CSV table of C-alpha atoms in Angstrom, one decimal:
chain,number,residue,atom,x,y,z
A,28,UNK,CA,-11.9,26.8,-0.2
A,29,UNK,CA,-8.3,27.8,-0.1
A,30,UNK,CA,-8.2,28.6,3.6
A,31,UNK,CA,-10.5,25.3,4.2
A,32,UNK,CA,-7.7,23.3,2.5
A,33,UNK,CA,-5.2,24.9,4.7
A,34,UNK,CA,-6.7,23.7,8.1
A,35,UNK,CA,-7.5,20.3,6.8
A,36,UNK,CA,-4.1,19.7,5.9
A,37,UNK,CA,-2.8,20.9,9.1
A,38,UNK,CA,-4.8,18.5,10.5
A,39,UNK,CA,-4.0,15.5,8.6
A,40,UNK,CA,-0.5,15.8,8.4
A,41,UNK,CA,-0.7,15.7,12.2
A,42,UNK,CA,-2.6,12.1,11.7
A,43,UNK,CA,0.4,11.1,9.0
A,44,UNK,CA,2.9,11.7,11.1
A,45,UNK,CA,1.1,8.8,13.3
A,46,UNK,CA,0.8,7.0,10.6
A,47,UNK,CA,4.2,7.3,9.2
A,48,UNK,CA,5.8,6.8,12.9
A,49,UNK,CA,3.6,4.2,14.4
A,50,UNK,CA,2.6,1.5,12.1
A,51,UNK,CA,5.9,0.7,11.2
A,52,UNK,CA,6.4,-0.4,14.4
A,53,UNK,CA,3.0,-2.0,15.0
A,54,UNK,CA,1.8,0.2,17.2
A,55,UNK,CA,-2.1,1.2,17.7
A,56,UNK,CA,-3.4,4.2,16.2
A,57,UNK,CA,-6.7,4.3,17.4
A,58,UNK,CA,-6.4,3.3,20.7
A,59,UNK,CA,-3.5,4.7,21.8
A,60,UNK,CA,-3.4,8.3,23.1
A,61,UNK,CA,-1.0,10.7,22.6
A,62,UNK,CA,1.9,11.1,25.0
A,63,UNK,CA,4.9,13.5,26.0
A,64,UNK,CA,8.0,11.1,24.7
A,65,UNK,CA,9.8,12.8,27.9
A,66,UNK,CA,7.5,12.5,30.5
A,67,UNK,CA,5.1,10.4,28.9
A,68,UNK,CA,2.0,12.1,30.2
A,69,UNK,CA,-1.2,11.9,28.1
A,70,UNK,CA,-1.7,15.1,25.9
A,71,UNK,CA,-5.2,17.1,26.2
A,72,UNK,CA,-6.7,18.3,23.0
A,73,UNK,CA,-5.7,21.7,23.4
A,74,UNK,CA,-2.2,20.2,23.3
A,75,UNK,CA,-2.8,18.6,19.6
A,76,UNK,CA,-4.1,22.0,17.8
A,77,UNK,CA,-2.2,21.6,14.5
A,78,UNK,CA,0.4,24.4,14.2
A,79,UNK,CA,-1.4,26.6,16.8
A,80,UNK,CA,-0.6,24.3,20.1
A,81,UNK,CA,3.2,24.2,19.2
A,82,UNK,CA,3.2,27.6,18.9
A,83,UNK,CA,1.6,28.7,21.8
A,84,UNK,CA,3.7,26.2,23.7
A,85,UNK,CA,7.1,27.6,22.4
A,86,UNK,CA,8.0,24.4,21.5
A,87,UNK,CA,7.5,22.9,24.5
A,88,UNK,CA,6.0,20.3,26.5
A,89,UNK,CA,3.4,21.8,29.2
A,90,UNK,CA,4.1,19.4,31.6
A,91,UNK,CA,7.9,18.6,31.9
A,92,UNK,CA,9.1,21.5,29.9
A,93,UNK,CA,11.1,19.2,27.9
A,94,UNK,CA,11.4,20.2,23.7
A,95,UNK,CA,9.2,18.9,21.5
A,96,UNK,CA,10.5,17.4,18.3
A,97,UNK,CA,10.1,20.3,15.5
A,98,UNK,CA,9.0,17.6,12.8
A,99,UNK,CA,5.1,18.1,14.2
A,100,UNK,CA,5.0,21.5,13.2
A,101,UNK,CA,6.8,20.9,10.0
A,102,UNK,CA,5.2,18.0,8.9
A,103,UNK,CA,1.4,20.1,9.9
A,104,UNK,CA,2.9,23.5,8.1
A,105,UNK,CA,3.7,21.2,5.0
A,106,UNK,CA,1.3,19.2,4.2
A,107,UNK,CA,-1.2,22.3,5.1
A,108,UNK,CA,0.6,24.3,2.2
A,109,UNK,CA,0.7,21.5,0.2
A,110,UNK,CA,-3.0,21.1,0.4
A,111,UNK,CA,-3.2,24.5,-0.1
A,112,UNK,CA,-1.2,24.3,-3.4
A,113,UNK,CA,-3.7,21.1,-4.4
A,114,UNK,CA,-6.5,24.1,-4.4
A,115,UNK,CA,-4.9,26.9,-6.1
A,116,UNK,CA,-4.0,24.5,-9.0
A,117,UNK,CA,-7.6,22.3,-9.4
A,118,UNK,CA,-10.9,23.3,-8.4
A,119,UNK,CA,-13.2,21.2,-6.7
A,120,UNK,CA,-13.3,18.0,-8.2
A,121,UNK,CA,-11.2,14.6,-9.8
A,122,UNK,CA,-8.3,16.4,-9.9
A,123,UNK,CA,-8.9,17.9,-6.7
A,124,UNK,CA,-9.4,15.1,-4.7
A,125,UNK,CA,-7.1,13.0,-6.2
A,126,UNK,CA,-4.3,15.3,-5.7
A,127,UNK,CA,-5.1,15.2,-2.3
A,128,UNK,CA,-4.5,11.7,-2.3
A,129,UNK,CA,-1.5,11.7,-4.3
A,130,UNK,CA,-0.5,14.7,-1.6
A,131,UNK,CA,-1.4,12.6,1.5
A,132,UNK,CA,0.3,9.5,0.6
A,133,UNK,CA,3.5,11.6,-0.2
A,134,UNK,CA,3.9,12.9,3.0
A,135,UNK,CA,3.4,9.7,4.7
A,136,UNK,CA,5.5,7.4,2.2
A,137,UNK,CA,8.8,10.2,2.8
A,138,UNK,CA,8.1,10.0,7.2
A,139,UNK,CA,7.7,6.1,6.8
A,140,UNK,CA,10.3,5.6,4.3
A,141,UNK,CA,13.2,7.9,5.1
A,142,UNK,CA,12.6,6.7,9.1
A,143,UNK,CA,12.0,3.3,8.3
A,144,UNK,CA,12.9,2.3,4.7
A,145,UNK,CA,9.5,1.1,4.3
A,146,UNK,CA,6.4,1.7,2.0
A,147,UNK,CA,3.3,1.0,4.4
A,148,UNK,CA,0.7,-1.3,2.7
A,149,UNK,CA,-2.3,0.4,4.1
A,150,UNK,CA,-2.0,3.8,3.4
A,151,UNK,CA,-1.1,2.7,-0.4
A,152,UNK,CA,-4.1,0.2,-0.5
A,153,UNK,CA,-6.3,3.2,0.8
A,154,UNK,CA,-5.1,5.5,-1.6
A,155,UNK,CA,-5.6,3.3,-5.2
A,156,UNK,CA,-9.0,2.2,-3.7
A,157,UNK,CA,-10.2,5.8,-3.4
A,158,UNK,CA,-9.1,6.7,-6.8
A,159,UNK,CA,-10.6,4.6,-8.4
A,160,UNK,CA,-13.6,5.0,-6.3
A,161,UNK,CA,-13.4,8.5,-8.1
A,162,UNK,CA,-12.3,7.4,-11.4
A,163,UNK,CA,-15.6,5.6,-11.2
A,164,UNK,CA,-17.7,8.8,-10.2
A,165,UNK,CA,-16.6,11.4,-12.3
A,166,UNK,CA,-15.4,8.8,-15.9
A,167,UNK,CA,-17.2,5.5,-15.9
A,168,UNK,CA,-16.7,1.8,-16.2
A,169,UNK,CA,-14.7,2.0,-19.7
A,170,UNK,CA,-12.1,4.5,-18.1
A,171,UNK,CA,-11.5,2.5,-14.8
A,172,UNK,CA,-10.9,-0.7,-16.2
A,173,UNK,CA,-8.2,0.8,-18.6
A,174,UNK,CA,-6.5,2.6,-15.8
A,175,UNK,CA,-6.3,-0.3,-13.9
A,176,UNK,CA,-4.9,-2.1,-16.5
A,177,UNK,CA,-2.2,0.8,-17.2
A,178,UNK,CA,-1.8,0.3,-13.4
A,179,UNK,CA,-0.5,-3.2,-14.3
A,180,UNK,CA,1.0,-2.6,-16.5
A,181,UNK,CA,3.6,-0.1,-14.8
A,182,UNK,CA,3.5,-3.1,-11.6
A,183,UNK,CA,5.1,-5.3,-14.4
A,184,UNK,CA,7.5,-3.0,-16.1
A,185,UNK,CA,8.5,-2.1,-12.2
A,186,UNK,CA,9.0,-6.1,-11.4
A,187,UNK,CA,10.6,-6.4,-14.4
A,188,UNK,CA,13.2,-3.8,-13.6
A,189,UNK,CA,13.8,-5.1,-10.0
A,190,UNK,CA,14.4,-8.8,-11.3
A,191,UNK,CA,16.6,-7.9,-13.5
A,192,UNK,CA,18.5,-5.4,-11.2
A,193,UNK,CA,18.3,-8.5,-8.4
A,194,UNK,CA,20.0,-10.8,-11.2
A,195,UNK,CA,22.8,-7.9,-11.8
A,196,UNK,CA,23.5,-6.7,-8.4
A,197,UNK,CA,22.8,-10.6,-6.6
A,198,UNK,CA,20.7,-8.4,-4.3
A,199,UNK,CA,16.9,-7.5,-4.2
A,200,UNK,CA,17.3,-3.9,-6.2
A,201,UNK,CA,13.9,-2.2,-5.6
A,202,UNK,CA,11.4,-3.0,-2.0
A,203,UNK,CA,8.3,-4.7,-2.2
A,204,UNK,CA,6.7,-1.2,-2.2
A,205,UNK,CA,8.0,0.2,-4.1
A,206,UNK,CA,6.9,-2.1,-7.2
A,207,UNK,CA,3.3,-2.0,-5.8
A,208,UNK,CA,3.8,2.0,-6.0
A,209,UNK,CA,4.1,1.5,-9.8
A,210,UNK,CA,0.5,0.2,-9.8
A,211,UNK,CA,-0.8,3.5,-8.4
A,212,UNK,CA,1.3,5.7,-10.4
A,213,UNK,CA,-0.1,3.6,-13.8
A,214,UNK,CA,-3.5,3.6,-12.0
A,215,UNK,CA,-3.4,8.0,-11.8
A,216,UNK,CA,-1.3,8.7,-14.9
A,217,UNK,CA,-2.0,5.8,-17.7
A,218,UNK,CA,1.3,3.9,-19.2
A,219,UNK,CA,2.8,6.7,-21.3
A,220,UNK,CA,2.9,9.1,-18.3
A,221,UNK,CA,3.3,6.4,-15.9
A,222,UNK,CA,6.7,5.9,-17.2
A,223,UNK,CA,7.9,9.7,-17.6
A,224,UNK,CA,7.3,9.7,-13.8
A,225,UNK,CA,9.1,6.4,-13.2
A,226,UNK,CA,12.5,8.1,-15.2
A,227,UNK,CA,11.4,11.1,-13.8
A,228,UNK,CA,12.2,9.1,-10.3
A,229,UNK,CA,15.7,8.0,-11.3
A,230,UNK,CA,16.7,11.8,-11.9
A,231,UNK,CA,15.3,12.9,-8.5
A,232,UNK,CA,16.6,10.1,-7.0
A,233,UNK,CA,20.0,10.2,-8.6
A,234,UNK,CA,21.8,13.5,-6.2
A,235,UNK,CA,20.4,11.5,-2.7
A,236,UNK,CA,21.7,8.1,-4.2
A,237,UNK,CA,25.3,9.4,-5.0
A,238,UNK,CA,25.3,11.5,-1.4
A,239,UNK,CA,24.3,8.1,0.1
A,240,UNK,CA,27.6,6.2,-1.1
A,241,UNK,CA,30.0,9.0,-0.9
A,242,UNK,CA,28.8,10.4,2.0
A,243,UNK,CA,26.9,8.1,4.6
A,244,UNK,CA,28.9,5.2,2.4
A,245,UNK,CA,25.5,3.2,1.9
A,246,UNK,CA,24.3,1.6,-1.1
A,247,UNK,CA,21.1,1.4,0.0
A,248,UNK,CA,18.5,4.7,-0.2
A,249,UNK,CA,14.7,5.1,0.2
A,250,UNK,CA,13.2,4.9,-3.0
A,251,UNK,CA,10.3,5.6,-2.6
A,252,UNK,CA,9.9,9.7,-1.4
A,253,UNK,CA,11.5,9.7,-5.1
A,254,UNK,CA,8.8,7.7,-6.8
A,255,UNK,CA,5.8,9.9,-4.8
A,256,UNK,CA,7.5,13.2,-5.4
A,257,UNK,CA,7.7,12.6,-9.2
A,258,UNK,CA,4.2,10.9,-9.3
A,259,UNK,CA,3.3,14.5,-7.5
A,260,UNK,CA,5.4,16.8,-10.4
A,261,UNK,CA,3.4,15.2,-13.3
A,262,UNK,CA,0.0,15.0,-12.1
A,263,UNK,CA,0.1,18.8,-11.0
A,264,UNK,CA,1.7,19.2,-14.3
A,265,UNK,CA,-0.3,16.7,-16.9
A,266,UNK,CA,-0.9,19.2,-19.4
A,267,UNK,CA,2.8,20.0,-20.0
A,268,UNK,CA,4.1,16.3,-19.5
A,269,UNK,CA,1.3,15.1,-22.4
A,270,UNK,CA,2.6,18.0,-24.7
A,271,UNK,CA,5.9,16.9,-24.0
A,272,UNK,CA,5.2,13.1,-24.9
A,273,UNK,CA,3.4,13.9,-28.2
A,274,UNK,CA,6.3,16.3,-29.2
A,275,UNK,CA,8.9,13.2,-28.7
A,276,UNK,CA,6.3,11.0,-30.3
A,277,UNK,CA,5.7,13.0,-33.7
A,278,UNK,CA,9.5,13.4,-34.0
């Protein structure tokens, strides 16, 4: 199972980084084959073997000799461990397959977003419709509706918090995605949680944010990678971040 997760991950990461590089500039996914960006010749499948082909190929393109960019083989190894980590910490099931989600949508929010400072609609809209596809299978009617309604819950507190960050900085303070990210994290988590991850988001956030001023002297950051990464930390770690809440609560 563990070594099965592997591969597939390998694999799709290859796909996300389509995803993540393409869409946001309205190119074709389906259609369009993949090319050297040098010499633009069409690749063969033995040229696309996740990991394995870039390898073999020392980095290379076969045709031109011209360097491949590393971030295929990074963005395969990655999300292939990461997959791999989804495994070792659930077994087969809701918690599986959701993580898996929450793991794919990750890696193509932080390509999309830190490339692009955008949260792609598609991807997201996939994602919340398969959980609760599975919230559905594995806890019922009852369960769904109230996670959907947690869901809204954090989409409101999140619009809340950019309107009133619009008002005070007389700029939009949060992207559109960003707030319909909120719905998926209340959807996963439930409210309680939902909003541990959101502050969790700020701290993650917060080192990037101050580099970005002081360093690249912009006041503007991708949120989201922040948002994803700390929906990530407390679903792989639900048990501890409920303990934690009822500790602060019975104080």
């Amino acid at each position: 199972m563990k070594i099965l997760s592997f591969i597939l991950g390998t694999i799709m990461g290859s796909f996300y980084l389509v995803l993540g590089t393409r869409l946001p500039k309205n190119e074709d996914i389906v259609k369009s084959r993949s090319r050297c960006d040098n010499c633009k010749k069409v690749l063969k499948w033995y040229n696309l073997i996740p990991l394995v082909s870039f390898i073999v190929q020392r980095g290379k393109c076969t045709s031109c000799g011209e360097k491949i960019s590393s971030e295929h083989f990074i963005v395969e190894l990655i999300t292939g461990l990461l997959f791999l980590l989804t495994s070792i910490y659930f077994p087969f099931g809701y918690n599986y397959l959701t993580g898996l989600i929450i793991v794919s949508l990750m890696v193509i929010i932080f390509i999309s977003d830190f490339k692009y400072m955008i949260i792609l609609d598609s991807p997201l809209i996939v994602s919340i419709v398969l959980i609760i596809i599975l919230k559905l299978i594995y806890f019922g009617f009852k369960t769904t509706i109230y996670s959907i309604i947690s869901g809204l819950i954090l989409f409101l507190i999140m619009l809340l918090i950019e309107n009133l960050g619009s008002l005070i900085l007389k700029k939009d303070s949060l992207g559109g995605g960003d707030i319909k990210f909120a719905f998926l994290m209340g959807l996963t988590l439930d409210v309680k949680l939902g909003i541990v991850a959101l502050v969790l988001s700020t701290f993650l956030a917060l080192p990037y944010a101050v580099a970005s001023v002081k360093i690249m002297k912009s006041h503007e950051f991708p949120y989201g990678p922040f948002l994803a990464g700390a929906l990530f930390i407390v679903f792989f770690h639900l048990d501890k971040f409920t303990n934690l809440i009822n500790f602060l609560f019975a104080i």
